[in-house]
Every structure is written in C-alpha cells, then in structure tokens.
C-alpha cells in the first residue's frame, strides 16, 4: 500500500497539521519509504496470534474511589496561552 | 586531590559521607565545569540557584544522618521530565515556555533521596531520533572525536544531552528515557553506561509521553555500580501510573557480586546483521570471551523475528505518538498560533510547533490508525510484537541473559544521516527488540573502535531481573577495563 498527494493531505487534516501544497509531494515520498519498509511484516504468519495488549503481565488494580486531586484551577491554567475568568480562552466558535 | 568532577557517583557518595568535601563544593565544581562546556549544547537550561539550595539541604542531611545514597549527587535531567516551575519542553517548540506545576514521580524520588538538579538537558524532539539532531534547541555535540579528526560527532539519541553531559563530566549522572534505544544507544556512543529498566519498573507519571507502551525511564552513568545506585532511587510503584508494577525495589548494588559462574548467556545469531562493521563483531566476540573467562556458559540461541522488530516499532511507536501528541493544540499550554478559526489555530500551531521528524511520525501514526488501515498495519504489528516477545520468552527457558552489540556503529558525524529517516531508524536495530518486549537492557562501554571511538555491548535480561543484567554488566565492565576519556576540546578559550 502507498499514499498519494490526496491521502497525505487527508491525513494531515486528520492530524490537524497545516501542510502547504508545496510540501505535500516530498512527504508522499518520505511516507511511502517508511510504508514500503514496514510492508515486510506481511511475510510473517500471524494466524492465531493474539495482538499484544500489555507489555508486562500485570493485573489492573482498582483504586479506592477517593478524590485525590482537584481544587487546582490556577495551576491548571498557569501555562495557558490565554485564560479568562478561570477558563481556557479560545477564538470564538459560536456566532 | 582528584578533581571532584572526575569522581563516579559511588565515589562521590562515599566522599560526601566521609566528609572529604561538601555537597555545595561538589555542586560548585559542576556548575563551573558546565560554564566551560556550553559549546556541547548538552544543557538547555542551567538551574544553579536551585542546585545550590538543594546542595545545602543535602549537606544538612549529611550532617544529621538522614542522607541516602543519592544525597548531594548533582544530576542532569532530560528535558521531558516534568520539573516544577522549570523548563520542561521535550525539546519541542510546541511546548514553548512550559513550566509544569507538578513534579514527575521519577525526579521526585531522586529529590526525596537528596539529589541535586544541575539543569535540564537536550534531547531529540519528543524523544524521536537517534542523534539528538531533531531538537528545537539544536544538536548536541559528542565530547568524543575520532582520532586525528576534528569532525563533530552526534552523542546518540534521543537522550543525547544526558549521555554527552555524563561523558563530558558536567553531571555525575543523568536521567534518560528509552522508547526504542534512547538510553542504550547514546550510552554506547559516549562511553557511558545506560540502563533501560523493565517496562513498569519506573513510573511514567510526569514524563512527557512519546509511545506509552514503550517509554521507560532509566539512568545514564559512568559505571555499572552508579547505574545500580541510581535506578534504586528512580524506581518505585506509583498508583499514578497504572502500568507501574507493584513489586519491591531490590538493593541493586548488592547484586554486583562479580560472580557469574554457571550463568547461561545467550548469543542470538540474528544479531549478526549485514553491513555491521568488523569492529562491532570483534568487540562482541571479545565480550563472549570475557564472560566465558568469568565462568559463564555461552549458549547459541535464535530470536527468529528479530528482523521484524524495526518495522513493528515504526508502526506501533508513531501510532501511539500520534495519539499522545494530539494534546498539543495551542489551548492548554505552550505555543499558540492564531488563525481565522479555532480549527485554523490547531493546524497552524501544530505546523509551527512540531519539527519535521515529529510531523512525519504523527502523519504515519495517523495513517496506520485510520479507518480501513488499522487491521493491516497496527493490528498486524501488535501481533508480530507478540511473536517477538515470545522469541525472548523461549530463549529465557534456556539462558539467563542475552549478550549483543548495542548499536550497529560507533558515533557518526553531525548531518551524516539526518537526510534519510530510514537510515537513521536502523541505528536502533539491536535495541528495539527488547523495547517491544518490555525487557531490561544495559549498554556497557566495552572498548574503542579503530578510530578511537567508544563501542558498547548490550545485555538483555528477563522482565524485572535488572539484578542479573547489572551483575553481568559489572563483570563485562571489569573485564573491559574501559578507562578512556574524550580529549577535552571544548572550553579552551
């Protein structure tokens, strides 16, 4: 499988990365090189092989249902590029 | 008296306890050394004020008898560890100005034991790279140069600032993180020791995420003993990281008995890769002889899916990265580039904030997870990953530890491989398999190449058996007697 210019433009949109038209063509080549490289996995017979879901065999532990964090609005907002009235501020989305 | 910056972590610890020097004096010698080494570009941010106040606190602990092994030890911290109110940007422009309001568990553990922070060190952007050339803050220069050459070399990556700082003696030791080799390969390139613990041994909480099923923190140090001491402080069970494993942290230093008689060491035939220089094969053979001489039994093994580890990694890691890096949107922290709409703002911020390699991986990750391709790529890769882990499980029925080279070459020149992503990826050919299987691995400096550059050997152990890895690493280290240091070319003004 390989990608073309339109596909790259589509994935760039899905990833919310603005890619100028002039940069699409070089990306097609770069991404296809990587996709060609990973293609070799098709040689491997994976019938009846379960996909890995956990690297180390461990049981998920349940924690007590206690509030352990919170009441830290100012810390949460401390690094925001824009904050107003105790909220993150973004460009207007509703007319 | 020896210069304080020449001491290993264990020697510095012993000197502090004996009162030969104070933590403030030790810190001062590092702060001075750092000022003369700026051209290495190892540090992104120096934190001398914090260092001195931490050193004074350490001196108080040394006096009142509450000191631990790490008390008063000056460290370099990789930029992707969140450190409260201090630059933590994963060497990315998109986190521009980010100063976390909290501390990562690993660094908190180190501070609780009295360690001293010298500053934050450079790395590949979001840990994506093998040469430290993708950093927004520019490349790090390896303190080592080939004999008779003035060419600047890379320190490896992604923990290139960490490895360079330790090799240049501008930190006693450093924290690193390893996703596909990012601790072990830079250690090999700089003649230092790099230990990637078992996945789940160190908490990932407060470490800026790259690929969550692979990322693991570990130490880069001057000796195997230093790595044992530092890992013991870094490791813990942490309820804030659901993948951190609740098993006791042993006294790793006590594992360094030097006695490996009867231990079975596996030599995987698949690691004789094409195009690997003779130097590497030679040092590997030498390593086998050293372990035999020490009484270990060498066993030929096969890890049949080795060649598929790298392609598997380049599906799994970008997929997880594309998901993890979705959080950088110009709203919560870091860079914001405004546009005509909210959607515009996201796309423009991410276009300006991420570097080329990070963008490439986000795009690949987005593609392999997108509708219609998920099964063909991501699911397939996770199945092959199971087979790679199974290879190791089968091998550990016959052997206790596996010996391989760490990297397929010695350090290469700046710019030599940065134009071809695939060629760069091949650097991790020997380190990625253990990462995919979540196993602990260490790189120990074993000798010099024909050009006088350090070469590393890797030991891979069973899950949570860092003790055997360290023990055998210690034997390799003693046999190799690696004492070479880079000729100091920096700071001569």
XYZ file of C-alpha atoms in Angstrom:
588
model
C 0.000 0.000 0.000
C 1.151 3.502 -0.643
C -0.119 7.032 -0.206
C -0.631 9.740 -2.823
C -0.830 13.511 -2.505
C -4.546 13.496 -1.725
C -4.132 10.889 1.003
C -1.315 12.852 2.618
C -3.478 15.991 2.553
C -6.278 13.991 4.177
C -4.089 12.570 6.960
C -2.554 15.988 7.580
C -6.068 17.318 8.042
C -6.982 14.441 10.379
C -3.803 15.175 12.383
C -4.620 18.915 12.347
C -1.262 19.876 10.884
C -1.287 22.570 8.216
C 0.852 21.352 5.331
C 1.418 23.804 2.460
C 0.743 22.333 -1.002
C 4.409 22.556 -1.934
C 5.371 20.282 0.974
C 2.881 17.538 0.111
C 4.904 15.974 -2.700
C 8.124 15.440 -0.666
C 6.026 13.985 2.166
C 4.466 11.466 -0.247
C 7.959 10.105 -0.951
C 9.067 10.095 2.681
C 5.923 8.392 3.961
C 5.980 5.806 1.175
C 9.573 4.928 2.011
C 8.507 4.164 5.554
C 5.385 2.299 4.435
C 7.467 0.196 1.999
C 9.802 -0.647 4.851
C 7.043 -1.801 7.212
C 5.424 -3.789 4.385
C 7.782 -6.697 5.168
C 5.587 -7.581 8.151
C 3.263 -9.224 5.637
C 5.825 -12.040 5.345
C 5.071 -13.061 8.916
C 2.351 -15.606 9.523
C 0.258 -14.218 12.360
C -2.695 -16.602 12.106
C -3.890 -17.459 15.600
C -1.531 -14.945 17.190
C -3.136 -12.577 19.660
C -2.090 -8.935 19.368
C -0.037 -7.673 22.283
C -2.170 -5.631 24.635
C 0.071 -5.453 27.670
C 3.868 -5.456 27.638
C 4.306 -6.836 31.128
C 1.885 -9.355 32.544
C 0.157 -7.361 35.256
C -3.336 -7.230 36.612
C -5.025 -3.904 36.547
C -5.511 -2.716 40.102
C -8.606 -0.986 41.316
C -8.032 2.091 43.408
C -10.220 3.408 46.173
C -12.881 5.735 44.886
C -11.427 8.775 46.607
C -10.870 12.250 45.302
C -7.088 12.555 45.159
C -6.671 15.678 43.075
C -8.609 18.795 42.297
C -9.162 22.306 43.505
C -6.172 23.449 41.474
C -7.733 25.654 38.816
C -4.959 28.214 38.879
C -2.268 25.570 38.422
C -4.167 24.054 35.522
C -4.460 27.443 33.846
C -0.952 28.625 34.718
C 0.543 27.656 31.343
C -2.425 28.518 29.136
C -1.599 30.821 26.203
C -4.861 32.608 27.052
C -7.129 32.289 30.096
C -10.068 34.429 31.146
C -12.425 34.295 34.115
C -10.938 30.996 35.228
C -11.319 29.293 31.854
C -9.105 28.457 28.884
C -9.785 31.095 26.253
C -10.023 30.172 22.549
C -11.101 32.039 19.407
C -14.839 32.472 19.096
C -16.530 29.311 17.818
C -20.224 30.290 18.059
C -21.604 33.260 16.174
C 43.239 15.695 45.215
C 41.425 14.424 42.115
C 39.089 16.893 40.524
C 35.653 16.399 42.031
C 34.034 16.132 38.597
C 36.161 13.056 37.852
C 34.513 11.042 40.627
C 31.942 8.367 39.890
C 28.590 8.507 41.655
C 29.683 5.825 44.120
C 32.944 7.674 44.839
C 31.130 10.989 45.255
C 28.653 9.355 47.638
C 31.464 7.867 49.708
C 33.370 11.174 49.728
C 30.302 13.079 50.882
C 29.618 10.613 53.671
C 33.277 10.685 54.771
C 33.173 14.482 54.787
C 36.024 14.808 52.253
C 34.008 17.542 50.561
C 30.555 19.040 50.899
C 27.606 18.776 48.538
C 27.976 22.519 47.937
C 31.621 22.078 46.888
C 30.716 19.189 44.624
C 27.888 21.183 43.075
C 30.145 24.210 42.653
C 32.696 22.178 40.715
C 29.953 21.031 38.333
C 28.441 24.488 37.902
C 31.926 25.744 36.978
C 32.505 22.850 34.569
C 29.110 23.466 32.929
C 30.051 27.097 32.215
C 33.044 25.989 30.183
C 31.124 23.355 28.214
C 28.312 25.370 26.650
C 29.523 24.590 23.120
C 28.496 20.963 23.617
C 24.897 22.272 23.870
C 24.122 19.467 26.312
C 22.108 21.656 28.678
C 19.061 23.572 27.519
C 18.618 25.271 30.892
C 21.020 25.540 33.840
C 19.468 25.786 37.293
C 22.419 26.795 39.518
C 20.338 28.572 42.176
C 18.162 25.533 42.631
C 21.248 23.330 42.590
C 22.917 25.239 45.411
C 19.811 25.294 47.562
C 19.375 21.543 47.028
C 23.080 21.036 47.807
C 22.731 22.954 51.078
C 19.755 20.806 52.033
C 21.856 17.745 51.198
C 24.685 18.971 53.417
C 22.200 19.341 56.280
C 21.051 15.745 55.731
C 24.625 14.508 55.592
C 25.187 16.140 58.977
C 22.037 14.919 60.687
C 22.394 11.338 59.465
C 19.324 11.179 57.207
C 21.348 11.002 53.988
C 20.629 8.414 51.299
C 22.875 7.122 48.522
C 21.833 9.913 46.144
C 22.103 12.734 48.693
C 24.183 15.605 47.313
C 24.709 13.989 43.887
C 24.460 16.573 41.060
C 22.347 15.303 38.148
C 21.317 16.352 34.667
C 17.619 15.824 33.963
C 16.341 15.085 30.467
C 14.029 17.852 29.294
C 10.982 15.572 29.053
C 10.788 15.027 32.823
C 8.325 17.488 34.305
C 10.116 19.516 36.959
C 8.054 22.025 38.889
C 8.431 25.623 37.679
C 11.390 24.671 35.485
C 11.578 24.447 31.680
C 10.138 21.038 30.615
C 9.557 21.118 26.878
C 10.711 17.758 25.495
C 12.972 19.918 23.314
C 9.941 20.929 21.263
C 8.846 24.397 20.217
C 5.221 23.404 20.730
C 5.747 23.335 24.497
C 7.348 26.762 24.340
C 7.701 28.230 27.817
C 6.004 25.314 29.590
C 6.783 25.183 33.290
C 4.876 22.350 34.925
C 3.070 22.914 38.191
C 3.976 19.414 39.326
C 6.962 17.091 39.548
C 7.421 13.767 37.757
C 7.488 10.753 40.060
C 11.000 9.740 38.991
C 12.520 13.161 39.675
C 10.542 13.466 42.913
C 12.024 10.136 44.027
C 15.520 11.465 43.291
C 14.891 14.752 45.148
C 13.375 12.859 48.084
C 16.677 10.986 48.296
C 18.551 14.290 48.315
C 19.871 14.511 44.735
C 20.731 17.886 43.212
C 19.407 19.204 39.881
C 22.009 20.961 37.723
C 19.650 21.671 34.854
C 17.592 20.236 32.011
C 19.389 18.513 29.187
C 18.857 18.435 25.465
C 17.261 15.562 23.560
C 15.645 14.748 20.241
C 12.278 16.492 19.995
C 9.741 14.349 21.888
C 12.489 11.684 22.073
C 12.054 10.980 18.349
C 15.519 10.483 16.966
C 18.801 8.650 17.351
C 21.257 11.538 17.081
C 19.843 14.472 19.066
C 19.591 16.405 15.797
C 15.807 16.853 15.879
C 15.903 19.080 18.972
C 14.362 22.539 18.657
C 17.338 23.706 20.689
C 19.900 22.470 18.179
C 22.128 19.411 18.112
C 24.315 18.240 20.984
C 27.982 17.637 20.237
C 29.547 14.390 21.353
C 32.547 15.044 23.650
C 34.303 12.275 21.704
C 36.018 12.798 18.365
C 37.615 10.158 16.156
C 41.380 10.029 16.470
C 43.049 12.521 14.179
C 39.723 14.083 13.182
C 38.131 17.424 14.024
C 34.711 16.338 12.790
C 31.880 16.903 15.246
C 30.004 13.727 16.103
C 26.498 13.090 17.417
C 26.101 11.866 21.013
C 23.343 9.438 20.023
C 19.709 9.947 20.868
C 17.246 10.602 21.988
C 18.967 11.059 25.385
C 21.915 12.812 23.717
C 22.176 15.679 26.193
C 22.207 13.151 29.028
C 24.940 10.987 27.515
C 27.086 13.966 26.484
C 26.760 15.561 29.945
C 27.912 12.383 31.693
C 30.776 11.755 29.228
C 31.951 15.378 29.455
C 31.814 15.242 33.278
C 29.336 18.097 33.534
C 26.961 15.875 35.540
C 27.727 12.916 37.785
C 24.889 11.063 36.111
C 21.726 11.822 34.185
C 18.177 10.637 33.781
C 17.201 9.362 30.366
C 14.228 7.686 28.770
C 14.264 4.818 26.315
C 11.488 4.036 23.831
C 13.447 2.091 21.208
C 17.039 2.528 22.393
C 17.195 6.147 23.538
C 19.209 5.370 26.677
C 21.345 2.491 25.440
C 22.450 3.826 22.038
C 23.605 7.259 23.336
C 25.443 5.486 26.158
C 27.247 3.333 23.586
C 28.155 6.430 21.535
C 29.710 8.234 24.507
C 31.471 5.504 26.508
C 28.907 5.661 29.307
C 26.608 3.113 30.936
C 22.909 3.265 30.027
C 20.250 1.163 31.709
C 16.718 0.753 30.409
C 14.722 -0.988 33.122
C 11.792 -3.335 32.590
C 8.649 -1.595 31.367
C 6.732 -0.716 34.538
C 9.779 -0.524 36.830
C 9.885 3.295 36.864
C 6.764 5.393 36.902
C 5.944 7.246 33.697
C 3.909 9.855 35.563
C 5.121 13.338 34.676
C 7.263 12.122 31.785
C 6.166 13.798 28.563
C 4.807 10.864 26.573
C 6.074 9.599 23.207
C 4.901 5.970 22.895
C 3.235 4.910 26.109
C 3.628 1.141 25.748
C 7.389 1.547 25.222
C 8.582 4.615 27.168
C 10.679 3.829 30.224
C 12.985 5.985 32.342
C 16.454 4.924 33.395
C 19.896 6.223 34.338
C 22.924 7.137 32.220
C 26.031 6.900 34.387
C 29.794 6.402 34.335
C 29.810 2.899 35.813
C 27.534 -0.084 36.273
C 27.627 0.462 40.044
C 26.420 4.029 39.539
C 23.536 2.756 37.403
C 22.556 0.297 40.155
C 22.555 3.026 42.815
C 20.602 5.495 40.712
C 17.998 3.001 39.463
C 17.189 2.049 43.036
C 16.262 5.663 43.713
C 14.333 6.192 40.465
C 12.267 3.004 40.623
C 9.027 2.765 42.560
C 5.467 1.562 42.377
C 3.300 4.553 41.620
C -0.501 4.496 41.834
C -0.491 7.495 39.466
C 0.819 5.282 36.637
C -1.458 2.283 36.085
C 1.313 0.466 34.194
C 3.806 0.841 37.014
C 4.274 -2.532 38.613
C 3.828 -3.203 42.312
C 6.886 -5.257 43.130
C 9.579 -4.406 45.652
C 12.654 -2.460 44.522
C 15.696 -4.576 45.436
C 19.085 -3.310 46.536
C 20.593 -3.334 43.055
C 24.095 -2.530 44.232
C 24.102 -5.744 46.265
C 23.622 -7.689 43.013
C 27.112 -6.678 41.851
C 28.822 -9.747 43.246
C 31.039 -10.305 40.209
C 30.155 -13.986 40.389
C 28.575 -15.244 37.180
C 29.841 -18.819 37.338
C 27.355 -21.205 35.761
C 25.188 -18.404 34.443
C 23.907 -19.040 30.924
C 24.482 -16.264 28.395
C 22.587 -16.418 25.090
C 24.124 -15.253 21.816
C 21.383 -14.638 19.242
C 22.511 -15.497 15.719
C 20.122 -12.946 14.175
C 22.173 -10.075 15.591
C 24.952 -10.792 13.095
C 23.359 -8.217 10.822
C 24.533 -7.397 7.304
C 26.768 -4.395 6.947
C 27.747 -4.219 10.602
C 31.368 -3.092 10.803
C 34.066 -5.559 11.770
C 34.821 -3.525 14.909
C 31.389 -4.325 16.286
C 31.610 -8.069 15.572
C 35.055 -8.086 17.130
C 34.008 -6.421 20.357
C 31.027 -8.772 20.581
C 33.331 -11.804 20.247
C 35.596 -10.267 22.859
C 32.613 -9.837 25.203
C 31.716 -13.508 24.775
C 35.282 -14.488 25.715
C 35.252 -12.246 28.788
C 32.039 -13.815 30.078
C 33.366 -17.327 29.374
C 36.556 -16.498 31.275
C 34.431 -15.406 34.215
C 32.786 -18.816 34.305
C 29.574 -18.195 32.373
C 28.274 -20.741 29.927
C 27.706 -19.369 26.438
C 24.703 -20.737 24.543
C 23.827 -20.076 20.890
C 20.196 -19.050 20.605
C 17.790 -17.863 17.956
C 15.340 -14.974 18.128
C 13.722 -15.635 14.751
C 11.578 -12.490 14.493
C 14.405 -10.042 15.144
C 14.370 -8.605 11.635
C 10.727 -7.641 12.043
C 11.291 -5.638 15.218
C 12.165 -2.383 13.491
C 9.189 -2.355 11.084
C 6.930 -3.304 14.007
C 8.341 -0.451 16.046
C 7.801 2.040 13.216
C 4.102 1.250 13.249
C 3.493 0.953 16.990
C 5.552 3.952 18.123
C 4.202 6.504 15.606
C 0.656 5.245 16.213
C 0.950 5.866 19.941
C 2.773 9.142 19.317
C 0.046 10.470 17.033
C -2.444 9.827 19.811
C -0.272 11.205 22.631
C 0.682 14.331 20.729
C -2.936 15.168 19.900
C -2.985 17.120 23.157
C -0.821 19.912 21.742
C -3.447 22.207 20.331
C -2.462 25.709 21.420
C -5.118 25.774 24.150
C -3.731 24.341 27.368
C -0.019 25.135 27.305
C 2.856 26.099 25.075
C 2.748 27.671 21.674
C -0.346 29.208 20.091
C -0.509 30.473 16.531
C -3.809 32.222 15.876
C -5.724 31.813 12.641
C -9.137 32.634 11.261
C -10.930 29.940 13.218
C -10.378 27.525 16.080
C -9.575 24.741 13.595
C -7.097 27.012 11.885
C -5.457 27.708 15.214
C -4.962 23.992 15.872
C -3.463 23.321 12.427
C -1.234 26.396 12.393
C 0.001 25.847 15.946
C 0.905 22.237 15.208
C 2.512 23.158 11.878
C 4.795 25.668 13.536
C 5.331 23.864 16.829
C 6.373 20.408 15.634
C 9.616 19.697 13.771
C 9.824 17.645 10.568
C 10.548 14.263 12.165
C 7.748 14.643 14.698
C 5.315 15.631 11.944
C 6.383 12.656 9.861
C 5.691 10.279 12.725
C 2.351 11.880 13.570
C 1.299 11.509 9.933
C 2.421 7.875 9.739
C 0.698 7.168 13.048
C -2.497 8.860 11.947
C -2.439 6.856 8.711
C -1.904 3.431 10.292
C -4.677 4.066 12.795
C -7.135 5.470 10.251
C -10.271 3.655 9.166
C -9.516 0.865 6.715
C -5.812 0.592 7.588
C -5.912 -0.219 11.292
C -6.021 -4.006 10.808
C -3.445 -4.093 8.030
C -0.885 -2.073 9.930
C -1.486 -1.542 13.627
C -3.143 -4.840 14.478
C -0.636 -6.738 12.347
C 2.247 -5.003 14.124
C 0.828 -5.799 17.559
C 0.610 -9.469 16.545
C 4.215 -9.536 15.351
C 5.098 -7.818 18.603
C 3.606 -10.801 20.449
C 5.855 -13.087 18.401
C 8.926 -11.002 19.220
C 8.092 -11.206 22.926
C 7.531 -14.959 22.536
C 11.008 -15.342 20.971
C 12.504 -13.858 24.136
C 10.314 -15.972 26.422
C 11.501 -19.110 24.605
C 15.120 -18.005 24.861
C 14.844 -17.401 28.612
C 13.906 -21.043 29.068
C 17.485 -21.815 28.061
C 19.504 -18.788 29.148
C 19.612 -16.200 31.942
C 20.715 -13.181 29.948
C 21.437 -12.265 26.319
C 24.575 -10.530 25.025
C 24.528 -8.414 21.834
C 26.153 -5.273 20.469
C 24.280 -2.083 21.458
C 24.414 -0.229 18.155
C 25.454 -1.124 14.602
C 28.164 1.558 14.513
C 30.165 3.970 16.636
C 29.100 7.636 16.808
C 28.654 9.206 13.361
C 29.107 12.781 12.189
C 26.557 15.535 12.602
C 24.411 15.684 9.484
C 25.655 12.340 8.193
C 22.350 10.522 8.490
C 19.807 13.266 9.093
C 18.603 13.434 5.476
C 17.346 9.846 5.351
C 14.863 8.900 8.096
C 15.109 5.175 7.363
C 18.875 5.122 7.641
C 18.571 6.869 10.988
C 15.982 4.322 12.168
C 18.461 1.477 11.538
C 20.538 2.712 14.473
C 18.042 1.062 16.780
C 18.198 -2.344 15.133
C 19.734 -4.036 18.227
C 17.852 -2.091 20.913
C 14.273 -2.084 19.602
C 13.509 -5.817 20.123
C 13.970 -5.607 23.919
C 11.872 -2.430 23.972
C 8.995 -4.128 22.176
C 9.163 -7.000 24.667
C 9.419 -4.609 27.643
C 12.671 -6.212 28.849
C 15.530 -4.595 30.785
C 18.716 -3.835 28.877
C 22.017 -2.205 29.678
C 24.780 -0.831 27.475
C 28.282 -1.106 28.900
C 31.329 0.506 27.255
C 33.484 -2.374 26.053
C 36.272 -0.848 24.003
C 37.249 1.552 21.263
C 36.794 1.302 17.506
C 39.757 1.526 15.130
C 39.043 5.261 15.050
C 39.247 5.542 18.819
C 35.504 5.872 19.444
C 33.653 4.026 22.218
C 31.671 0.871 21.469
C 29.032 -0.634 23.720
C 27.787 -4.124 24.437
C 24.191 -4.757 25.424
C 22.828 -7.233 27.942
C 19.132 -8.037 27.852
C 17.522 -9.733 30.833
C 14.258 -11.289 31.925
C 11.459 -8.959 32.963
C 12.233 -7.431 36.376
C 15.603 -9.125 36.513
C 17.682 -5.952 36.410
C 19.873 -7.612 39.036
C 21.274 -10.198 36.615
C 21.682 -7.548 33.917
C 23.656 -5.381 36.352
C 25.681 -8.278 37.705
C 26.793 -9.446 34.258
C 27.252 -5.809 33.213
C 29.619 -5.371 36.129
C 31.661 -8.379 35.025
C 31.882 -7.064 31.447
C 32.936 -3.684 32.788
C 35.706 -5.148 34.948
C 36.970 -7.289 32.077
C 36.889 -4.435 29.572
C 38.643 -2.041 31.954
C 37.326 0.793 29.851
C 39.089 3.861 31.184
C 39.385 6.000 28.050
C 38.016 9.523 28.272
C 37.349 12.017 25.500
C 40.190 14.505 24.905
C 38.847 17.836 26.112
C 38.455 20.086 23.040
C 35.702 22.297 24.462
C 36.032 25.302 26.738
C 39.564 26.169 25.571
C 39.145 29.909 25.321
